[in-house]
Short mmCIF file of C-alpha atoms and ligand atoms in Angstrom, two decimals:
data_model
loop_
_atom_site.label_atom_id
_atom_site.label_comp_id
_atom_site.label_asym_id
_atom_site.label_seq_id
_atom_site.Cartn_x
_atom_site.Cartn_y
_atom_site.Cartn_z
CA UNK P 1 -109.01 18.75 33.57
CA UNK P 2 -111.95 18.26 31.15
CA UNK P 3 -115.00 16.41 32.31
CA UNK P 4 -113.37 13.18 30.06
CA UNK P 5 -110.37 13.45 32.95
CA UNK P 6 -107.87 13.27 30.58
CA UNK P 7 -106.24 16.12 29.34
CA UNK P 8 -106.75 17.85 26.15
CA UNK P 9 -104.82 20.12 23.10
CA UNK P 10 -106.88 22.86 21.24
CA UNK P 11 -107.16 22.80 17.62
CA UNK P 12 -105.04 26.02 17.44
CA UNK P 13 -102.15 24.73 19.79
CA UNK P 14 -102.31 21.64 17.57
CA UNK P 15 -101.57 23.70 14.19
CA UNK P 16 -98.99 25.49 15.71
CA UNK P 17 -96.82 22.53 17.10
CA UNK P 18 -97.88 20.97 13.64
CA UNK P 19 -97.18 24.20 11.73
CA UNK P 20 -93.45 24.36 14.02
CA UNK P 21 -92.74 20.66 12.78
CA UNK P 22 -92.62 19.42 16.27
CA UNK P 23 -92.53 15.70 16.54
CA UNK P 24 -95.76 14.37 18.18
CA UNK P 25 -97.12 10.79 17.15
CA UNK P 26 -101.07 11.63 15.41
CA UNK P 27 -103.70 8.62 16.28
CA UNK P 28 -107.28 8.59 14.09
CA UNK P 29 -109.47 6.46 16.36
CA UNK P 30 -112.44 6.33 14.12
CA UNK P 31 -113.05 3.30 11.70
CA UNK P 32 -111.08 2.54 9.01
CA UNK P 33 -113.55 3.85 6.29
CA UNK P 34 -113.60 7.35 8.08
CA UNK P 35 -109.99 7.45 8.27
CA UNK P 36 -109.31 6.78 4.71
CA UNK P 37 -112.26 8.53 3.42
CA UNK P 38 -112.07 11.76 5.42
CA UNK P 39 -108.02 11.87 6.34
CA UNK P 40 -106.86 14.83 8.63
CA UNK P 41 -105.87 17.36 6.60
CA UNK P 42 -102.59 19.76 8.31
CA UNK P 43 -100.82 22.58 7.52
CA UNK P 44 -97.56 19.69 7.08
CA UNK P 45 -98.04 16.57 5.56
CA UNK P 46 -98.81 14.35 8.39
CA UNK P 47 -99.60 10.33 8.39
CA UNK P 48 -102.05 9.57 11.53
CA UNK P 49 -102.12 6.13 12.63
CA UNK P 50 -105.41 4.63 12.48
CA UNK P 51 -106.23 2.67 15.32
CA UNK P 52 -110.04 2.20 15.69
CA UNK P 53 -111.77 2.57 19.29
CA UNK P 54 -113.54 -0.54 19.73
CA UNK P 55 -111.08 -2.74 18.24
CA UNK P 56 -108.59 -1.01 20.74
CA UNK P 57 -110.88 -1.46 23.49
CA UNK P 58 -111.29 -4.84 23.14
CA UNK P 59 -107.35 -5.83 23.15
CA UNK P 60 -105.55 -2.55 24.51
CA UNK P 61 -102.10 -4.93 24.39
CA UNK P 62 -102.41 -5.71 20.88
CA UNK P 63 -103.23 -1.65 20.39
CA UNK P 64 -99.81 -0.75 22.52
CA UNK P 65 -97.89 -3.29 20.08
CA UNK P 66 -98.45 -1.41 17.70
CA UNK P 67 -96.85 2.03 18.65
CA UNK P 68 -93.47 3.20 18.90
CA UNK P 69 -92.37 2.78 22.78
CA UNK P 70 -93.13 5.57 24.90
CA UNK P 71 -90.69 8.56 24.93
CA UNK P 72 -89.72 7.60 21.05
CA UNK P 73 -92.13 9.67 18.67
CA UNK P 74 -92.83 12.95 20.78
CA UNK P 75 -96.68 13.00 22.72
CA UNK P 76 -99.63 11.59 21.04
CA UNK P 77 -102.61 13.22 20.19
CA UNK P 78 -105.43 11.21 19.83
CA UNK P 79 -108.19 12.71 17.34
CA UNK P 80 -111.81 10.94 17.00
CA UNK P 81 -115.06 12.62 15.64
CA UNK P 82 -115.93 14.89 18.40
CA UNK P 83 -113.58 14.10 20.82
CA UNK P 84 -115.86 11.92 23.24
CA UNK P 85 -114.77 8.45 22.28
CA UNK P 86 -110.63 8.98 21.79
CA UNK P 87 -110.74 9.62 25.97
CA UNK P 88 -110.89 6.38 26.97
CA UNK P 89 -108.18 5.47 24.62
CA UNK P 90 -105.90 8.56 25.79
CA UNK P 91 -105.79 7.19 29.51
CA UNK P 92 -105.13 4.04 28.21
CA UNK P 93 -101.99 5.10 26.61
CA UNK P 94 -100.88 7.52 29.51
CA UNK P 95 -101.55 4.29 32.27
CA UNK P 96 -99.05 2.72 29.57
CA UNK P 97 -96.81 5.39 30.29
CA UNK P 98 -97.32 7.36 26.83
CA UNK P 99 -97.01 11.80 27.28
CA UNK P 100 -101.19 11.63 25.19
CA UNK P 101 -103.79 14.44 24.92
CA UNK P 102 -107.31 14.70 23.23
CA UNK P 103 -107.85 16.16 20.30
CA UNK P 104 -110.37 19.12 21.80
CA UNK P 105 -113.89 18.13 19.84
CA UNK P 106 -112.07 16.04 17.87
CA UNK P 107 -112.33 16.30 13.74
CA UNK P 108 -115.63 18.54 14.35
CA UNK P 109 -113.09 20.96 16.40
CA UNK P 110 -110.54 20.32 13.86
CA UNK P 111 -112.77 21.73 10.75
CA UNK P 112 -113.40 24.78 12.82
CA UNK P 113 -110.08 26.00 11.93
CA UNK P 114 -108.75 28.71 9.50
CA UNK P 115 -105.51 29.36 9.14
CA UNK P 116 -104.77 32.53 6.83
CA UNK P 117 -101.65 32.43 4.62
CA UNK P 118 -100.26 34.89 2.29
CA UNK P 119 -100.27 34.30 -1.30
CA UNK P 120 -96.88 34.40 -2.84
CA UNK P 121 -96.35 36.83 -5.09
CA UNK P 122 -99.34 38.39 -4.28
CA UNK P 123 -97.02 42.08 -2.94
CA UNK P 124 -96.98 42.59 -7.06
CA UNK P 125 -100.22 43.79 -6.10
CA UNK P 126 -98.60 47.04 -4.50
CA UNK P 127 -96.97 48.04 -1.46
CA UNK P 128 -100.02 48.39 0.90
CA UNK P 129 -101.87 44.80 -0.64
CA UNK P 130 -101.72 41.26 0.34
CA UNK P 131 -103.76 38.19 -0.84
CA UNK P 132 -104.30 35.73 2.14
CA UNK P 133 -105.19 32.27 1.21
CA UNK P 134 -107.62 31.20 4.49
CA UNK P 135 -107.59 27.49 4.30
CA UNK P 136 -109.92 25.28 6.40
CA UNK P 137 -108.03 22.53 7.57
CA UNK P 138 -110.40 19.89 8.54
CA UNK P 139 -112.45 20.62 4.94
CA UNK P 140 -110.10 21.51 2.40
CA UNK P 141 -112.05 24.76 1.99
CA UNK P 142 -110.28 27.63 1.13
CA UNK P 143 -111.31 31.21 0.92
CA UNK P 144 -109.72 34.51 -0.04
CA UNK P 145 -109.01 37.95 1.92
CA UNK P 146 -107.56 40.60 -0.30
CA UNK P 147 -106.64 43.89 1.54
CA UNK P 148 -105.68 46.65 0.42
CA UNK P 149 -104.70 50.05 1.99
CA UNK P 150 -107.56 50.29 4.40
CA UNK P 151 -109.88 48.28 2.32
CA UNK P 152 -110.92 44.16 1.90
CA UNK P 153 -112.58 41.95 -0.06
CA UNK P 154 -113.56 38.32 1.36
CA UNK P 155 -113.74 35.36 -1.18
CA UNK P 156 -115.57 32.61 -0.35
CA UNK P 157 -115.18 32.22 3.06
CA UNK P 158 -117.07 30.16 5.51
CA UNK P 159 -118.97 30.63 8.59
CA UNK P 160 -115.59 30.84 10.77
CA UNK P 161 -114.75 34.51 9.87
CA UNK P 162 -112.51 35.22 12.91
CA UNK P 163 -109.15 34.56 11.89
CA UNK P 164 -110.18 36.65 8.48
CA UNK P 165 -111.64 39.24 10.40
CA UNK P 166 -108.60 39.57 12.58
CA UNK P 167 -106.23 39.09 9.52
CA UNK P 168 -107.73 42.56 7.90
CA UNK P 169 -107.82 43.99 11.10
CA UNK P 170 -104.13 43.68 11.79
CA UNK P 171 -103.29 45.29 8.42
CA UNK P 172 -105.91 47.70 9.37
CA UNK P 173 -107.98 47.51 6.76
CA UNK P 174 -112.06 47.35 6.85
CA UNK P 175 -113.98 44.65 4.98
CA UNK P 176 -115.33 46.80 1.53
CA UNK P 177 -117.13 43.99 0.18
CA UNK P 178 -117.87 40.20 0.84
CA UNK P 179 -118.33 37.87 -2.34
CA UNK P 180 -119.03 34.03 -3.39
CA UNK P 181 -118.00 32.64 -6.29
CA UNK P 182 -121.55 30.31 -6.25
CA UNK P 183 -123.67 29.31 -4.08
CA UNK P 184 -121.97 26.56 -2.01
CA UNK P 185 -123.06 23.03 -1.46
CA UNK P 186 -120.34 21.61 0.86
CA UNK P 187 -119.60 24.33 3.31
CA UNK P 188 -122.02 27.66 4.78
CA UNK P 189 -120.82 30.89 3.80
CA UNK P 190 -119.62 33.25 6.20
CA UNK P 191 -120.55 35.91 3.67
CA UNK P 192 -124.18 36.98 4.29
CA UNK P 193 -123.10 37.24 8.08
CA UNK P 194 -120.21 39.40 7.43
CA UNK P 195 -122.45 42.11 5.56
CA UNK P 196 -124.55 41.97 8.43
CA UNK P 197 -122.46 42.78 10.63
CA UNK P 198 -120.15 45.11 8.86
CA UNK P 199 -122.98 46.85 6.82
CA UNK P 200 -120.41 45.69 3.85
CA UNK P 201 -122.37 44.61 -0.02
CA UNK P 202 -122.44 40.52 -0.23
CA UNK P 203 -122.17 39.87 -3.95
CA UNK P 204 -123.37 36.40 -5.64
CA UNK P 205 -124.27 35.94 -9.19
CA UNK P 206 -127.66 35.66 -9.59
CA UNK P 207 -128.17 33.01 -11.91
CA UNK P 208 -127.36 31.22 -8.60
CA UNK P 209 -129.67 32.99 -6.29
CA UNK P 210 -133.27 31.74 -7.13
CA UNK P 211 -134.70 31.44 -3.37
CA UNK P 212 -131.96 33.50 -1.51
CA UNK P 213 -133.80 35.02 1.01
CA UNK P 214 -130.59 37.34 2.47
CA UNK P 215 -129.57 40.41 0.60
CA UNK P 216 -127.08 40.65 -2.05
CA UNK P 217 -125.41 42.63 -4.93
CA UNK P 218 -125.83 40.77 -7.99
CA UNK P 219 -122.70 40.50 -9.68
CA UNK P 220 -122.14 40.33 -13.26
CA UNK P 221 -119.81 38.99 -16.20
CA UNK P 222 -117.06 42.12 -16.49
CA UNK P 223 -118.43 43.89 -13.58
CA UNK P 224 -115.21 45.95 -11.70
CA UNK P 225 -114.54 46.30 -7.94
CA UNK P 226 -111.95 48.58 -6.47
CA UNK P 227 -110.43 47.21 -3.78
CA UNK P 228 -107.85 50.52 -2.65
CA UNK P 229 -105.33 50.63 -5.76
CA UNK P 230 -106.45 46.98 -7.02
CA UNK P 231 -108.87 46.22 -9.40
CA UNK P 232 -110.99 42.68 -9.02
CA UNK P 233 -112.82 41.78 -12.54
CA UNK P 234 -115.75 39.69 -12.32
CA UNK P 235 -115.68 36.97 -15.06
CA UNK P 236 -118.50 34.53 -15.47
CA UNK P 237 -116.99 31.32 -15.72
CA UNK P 238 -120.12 28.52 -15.48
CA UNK P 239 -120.85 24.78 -15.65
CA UNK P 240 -119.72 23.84 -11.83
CA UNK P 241 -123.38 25.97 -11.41
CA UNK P 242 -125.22 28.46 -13.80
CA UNK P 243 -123.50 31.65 -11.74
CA UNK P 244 -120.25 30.43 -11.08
CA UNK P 245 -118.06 33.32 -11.78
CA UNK P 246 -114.19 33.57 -11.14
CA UNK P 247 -112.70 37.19 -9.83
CA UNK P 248 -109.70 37.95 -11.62
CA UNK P 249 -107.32 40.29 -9.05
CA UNK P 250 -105.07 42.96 -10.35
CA UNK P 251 -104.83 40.90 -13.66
CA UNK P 252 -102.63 38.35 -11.63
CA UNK P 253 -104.91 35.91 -9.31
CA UNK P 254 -107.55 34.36 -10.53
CA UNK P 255 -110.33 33.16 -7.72
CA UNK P 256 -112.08 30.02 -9.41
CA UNK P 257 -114.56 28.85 -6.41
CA UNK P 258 -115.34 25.11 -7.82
CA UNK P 259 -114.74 25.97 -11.21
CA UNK P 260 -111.18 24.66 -11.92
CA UNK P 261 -109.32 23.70 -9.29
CA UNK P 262 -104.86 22.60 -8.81
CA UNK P 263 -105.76 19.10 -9.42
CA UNK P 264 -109.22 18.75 -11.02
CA UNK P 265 -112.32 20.61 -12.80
CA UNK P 266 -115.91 21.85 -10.88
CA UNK P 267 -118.51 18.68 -11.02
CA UNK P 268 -121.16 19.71 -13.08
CA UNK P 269 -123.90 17.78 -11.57
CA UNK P 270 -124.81 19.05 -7.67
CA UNK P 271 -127.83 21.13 -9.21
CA UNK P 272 -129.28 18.04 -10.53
CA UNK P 273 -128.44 19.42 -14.08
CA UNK P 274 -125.07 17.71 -14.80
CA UNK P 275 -125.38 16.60 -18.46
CA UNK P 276 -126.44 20.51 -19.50
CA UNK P 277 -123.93 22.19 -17.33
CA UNK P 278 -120.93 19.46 -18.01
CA UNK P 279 -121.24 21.23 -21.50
CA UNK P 280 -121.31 24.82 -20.57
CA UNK P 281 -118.39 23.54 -18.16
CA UNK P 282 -116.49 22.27 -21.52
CA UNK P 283 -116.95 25.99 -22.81
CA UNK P 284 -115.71 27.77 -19.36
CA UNK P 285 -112.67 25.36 -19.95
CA UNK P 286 -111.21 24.84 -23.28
CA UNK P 287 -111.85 28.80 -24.43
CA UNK P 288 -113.09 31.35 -21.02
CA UNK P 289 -110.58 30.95 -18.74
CA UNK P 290 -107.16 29.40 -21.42
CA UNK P 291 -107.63 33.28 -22.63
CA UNK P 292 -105.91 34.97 -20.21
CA UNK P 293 -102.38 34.70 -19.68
CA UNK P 294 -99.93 31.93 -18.84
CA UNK P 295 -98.68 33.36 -15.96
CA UNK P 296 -102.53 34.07 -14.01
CA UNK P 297 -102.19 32.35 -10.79
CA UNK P 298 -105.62 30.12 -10.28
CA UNK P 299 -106.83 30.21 -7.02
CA UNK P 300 -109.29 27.58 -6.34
CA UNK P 301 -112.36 27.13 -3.52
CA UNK P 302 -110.91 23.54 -2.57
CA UNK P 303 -108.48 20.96 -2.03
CA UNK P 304 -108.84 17.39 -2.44
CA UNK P 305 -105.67 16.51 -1.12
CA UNK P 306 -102.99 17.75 1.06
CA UNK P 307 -100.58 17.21 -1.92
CA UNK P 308 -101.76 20.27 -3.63
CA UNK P 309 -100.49 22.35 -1.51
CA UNK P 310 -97.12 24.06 -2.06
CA UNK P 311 -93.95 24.79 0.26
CA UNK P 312 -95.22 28.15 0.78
CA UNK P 313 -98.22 26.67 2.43
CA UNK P 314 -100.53 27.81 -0.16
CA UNK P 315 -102.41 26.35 -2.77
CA UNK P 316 -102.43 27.44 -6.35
CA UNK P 317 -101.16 26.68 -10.01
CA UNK P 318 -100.10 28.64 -12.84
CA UNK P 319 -102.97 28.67 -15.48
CA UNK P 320 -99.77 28.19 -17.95
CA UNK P 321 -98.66 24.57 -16.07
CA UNK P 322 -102.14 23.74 -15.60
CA UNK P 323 -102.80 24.53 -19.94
CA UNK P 324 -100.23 21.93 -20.21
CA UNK P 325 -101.76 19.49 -17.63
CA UNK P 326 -105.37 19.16 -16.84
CA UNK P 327 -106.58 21.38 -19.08
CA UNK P 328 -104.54 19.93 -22.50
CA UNK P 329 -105.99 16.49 -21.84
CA UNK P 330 -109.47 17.89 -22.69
CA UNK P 331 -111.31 17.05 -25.25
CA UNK P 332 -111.97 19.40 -27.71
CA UNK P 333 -115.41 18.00 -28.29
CA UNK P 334 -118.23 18.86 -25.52
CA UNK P 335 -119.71 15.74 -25.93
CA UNK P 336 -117.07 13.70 -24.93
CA UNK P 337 -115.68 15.66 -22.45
CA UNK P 338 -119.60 15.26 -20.90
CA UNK P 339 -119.83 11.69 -21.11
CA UNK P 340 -116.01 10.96 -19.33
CA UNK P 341 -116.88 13.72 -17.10
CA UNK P 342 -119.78 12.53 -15.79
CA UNK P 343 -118.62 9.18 -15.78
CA UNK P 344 -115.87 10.05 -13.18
CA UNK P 345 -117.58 11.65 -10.73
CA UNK P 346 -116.75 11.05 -7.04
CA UNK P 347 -119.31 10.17 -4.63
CA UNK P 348 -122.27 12.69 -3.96
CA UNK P 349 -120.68 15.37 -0.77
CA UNK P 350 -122.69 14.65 2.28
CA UNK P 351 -125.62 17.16 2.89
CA UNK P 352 -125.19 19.27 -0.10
CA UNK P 353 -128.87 19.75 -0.57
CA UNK P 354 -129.47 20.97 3.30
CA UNK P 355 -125.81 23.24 2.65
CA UNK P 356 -127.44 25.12 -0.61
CA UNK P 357 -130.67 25.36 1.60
CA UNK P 358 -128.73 27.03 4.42
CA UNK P 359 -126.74 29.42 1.96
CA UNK P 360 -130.20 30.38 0.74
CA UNK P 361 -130.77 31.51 4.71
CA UNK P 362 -133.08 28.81 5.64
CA UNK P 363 -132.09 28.31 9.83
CA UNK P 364 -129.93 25.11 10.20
CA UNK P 365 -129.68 23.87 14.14
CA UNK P 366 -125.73 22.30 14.09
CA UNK P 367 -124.03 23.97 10.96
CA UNK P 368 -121.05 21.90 12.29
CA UNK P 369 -122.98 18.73 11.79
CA UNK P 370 -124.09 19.83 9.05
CA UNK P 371 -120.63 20.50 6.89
CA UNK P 372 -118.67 17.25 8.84
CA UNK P 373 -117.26 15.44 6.11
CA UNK P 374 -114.48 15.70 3.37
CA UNK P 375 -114.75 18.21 0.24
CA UNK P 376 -116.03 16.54 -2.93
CA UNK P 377 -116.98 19.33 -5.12
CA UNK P 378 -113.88 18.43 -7.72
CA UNK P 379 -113.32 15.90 -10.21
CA UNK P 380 -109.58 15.23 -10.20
CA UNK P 381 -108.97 12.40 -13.10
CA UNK P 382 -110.67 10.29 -15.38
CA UNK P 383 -112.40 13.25 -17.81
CA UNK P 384 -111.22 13.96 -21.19
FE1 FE2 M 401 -119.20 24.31 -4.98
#
């Protein structure tokens, strides 16, 4: 038994009963601003019940009248922001007679996790490739492993590497070369660590790294990897920031980072710069990335929401649907797509300054800390 005496569920046992689609009853015990503002994000649409600590604490009966009986919805799990404060509430329920666990370091614990997927479609690459889609749960980040034969790229992936690492591994593959689209301002890059430790190149444009004190490959508009039999093409795509570039794989999958995501375009404005990079954004948009073909698969950096994600547990769009969708209702004109653009912009993510400073390789004490909080780095309506 934990030191909270009540017992506890792992993040990773969590996805998988999620994942399995067994029934189990979720309860968010942080405030209601927190709950709609940073909702749990699963690998199945889930709808936690929000039932806030204190105001449970003060009337625990009028908490209980508010659940199904006990024995009705499966266990509970009980998730709170670090996993101290849902305790009290989880013996509560099991003195009520309720089968309850804690969420194990609650939605901190929960953005830990990566859970790789492959990318449909993605064994047109050839018979020895895959393209895994490694989605952070608790963030909405998503990064990219592409193996093969014996060789992977990484995409954008955070600071939790493992279940990457271990995804190549099993296909026994070795990492060739670690990328990022940009330099990140909502989550820390696992990339300059990997190419530390696997003596692998860690590419970033350089218009984005003034002040990056790690070492990297600059990468470059047109620039060609081989990754074993498939090609990656480096194609600068900017306005989310100056360096932004996509990586086009095997002519198929394109890897936007922030640039345009399933639901939404990049915000322009995290560098401080919006009004000059909304425009360069306008470019990247209406001509750079509607050339290539209908049927490229874009393969964005982020979620917003849950909903983007297909059946396949993956998230992605057809550049053809999304020519008909977000990307027809732009304006042809850069000035008005600037003005609604910047007009529509979500709140400011939390930290982003302190992120960027940490992807530069300035120390950070509680990178977890650091990175809590939901993804804001699209803009997902309102631009023209
Ligand atoms: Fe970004």
């Amino acid at each position: 038994m934990p030191p909270s005496g009540v017992p506890t569920i792992s993040p990773q046992s969590l996805e998988r009963r999620i994942a399995a689609g067994e029934p189990l009853l979720l309860l968010d015990t942080r405030d209601p601003a927190t709950h709609a503002g940073f909702p749990f994000d699963a690998p199945r649409p889930v709808e936690p019940l929000n039932l806030p600590y204190d105001r449970f604490l003060q009337d625990i009966d009028g908490g209980l009248a508010g659940l199904p009986a006990p024995g009705t919805a499966g266990p509970i799990v009980c998730f709170c922001y670090r996993g101290e404060t849902a305790a009290p509430i989880v013996r509560a329920l099991r003195a009520a007679g309720y089968e309850a666990e804690n969420l194990e370091g609650g939605m901190l614990g929960w953005s830990e996790l990566v859970v790789p997927t492959v990318v449909p479609g993605s064994d047109a690459l050839g018979a020895e490739a895959a393209l895994l889609q490694l989605r952070r749960l608790g963030k909405g980040c998503l990064g990219y492993a592409l193996v093969a034969g014996d060789a992977a790229l990484l995409v954008d992936v955070g600071r939790n590497v493992e279940s990457a690492l271990a995804a190549v591994a099993q296909r026994g593959a070795k990492i060739a070369r670690v990328a990022d689209t940009h330099l990140h301002a909502d989550h820390i890059s696992g990339g300059p660590e990997v190419a530390r430790e696997t003596g692998a190149p860690y590419a970033l444009p350089p218009a984005d790294a003034t002040d990056v004190r790690h070492a990297f490959e600059p990468v470059g508009d047109g620039d060609v990897w081989r990754v074993g039999a498939v090609q990656v093409r480096a194609l600068h795509t900017p306005g989310h920031t100056d360096g932004s570039t996509s990586y086009l794989v095997g002519d198929r999958f394109l890897l936007t980072g922030d640039t345009l995501f399933v639901a939404g375009v990049g915000r322009p404005d995290l560098s401080g710069q919006g009004e000059r990079l909304a425009r360069v954004l306008h470019r990247t948009l209406t001509a750079t990335i509607p050339a290539l073909g209908d049927r490229v698969e874009i393969l964005p950096a982020h979620i917003s929401s849950a909903a983007e994600v297909g059946a396949a547990g993956v998230a992605s769009a057809r550049l053809g649907d999304l020519k008909r969708t977000t990307l027809s209702g732009l304006s042809a004109d850069a000035d008005v797509f600037s003005r609604s653009l910047l007009a529509a912009l979500p709140e400011q993510p939390p930290n982003s300054d302190r992120i960027r400073a940490a992807n530069r390789g300035v120390p950070t004490a509680d990178p977890s800390e650091l990175e809590y909080g939901p993804n804001r780095c699209a803009v997902t309506g309102g631009m023209q």
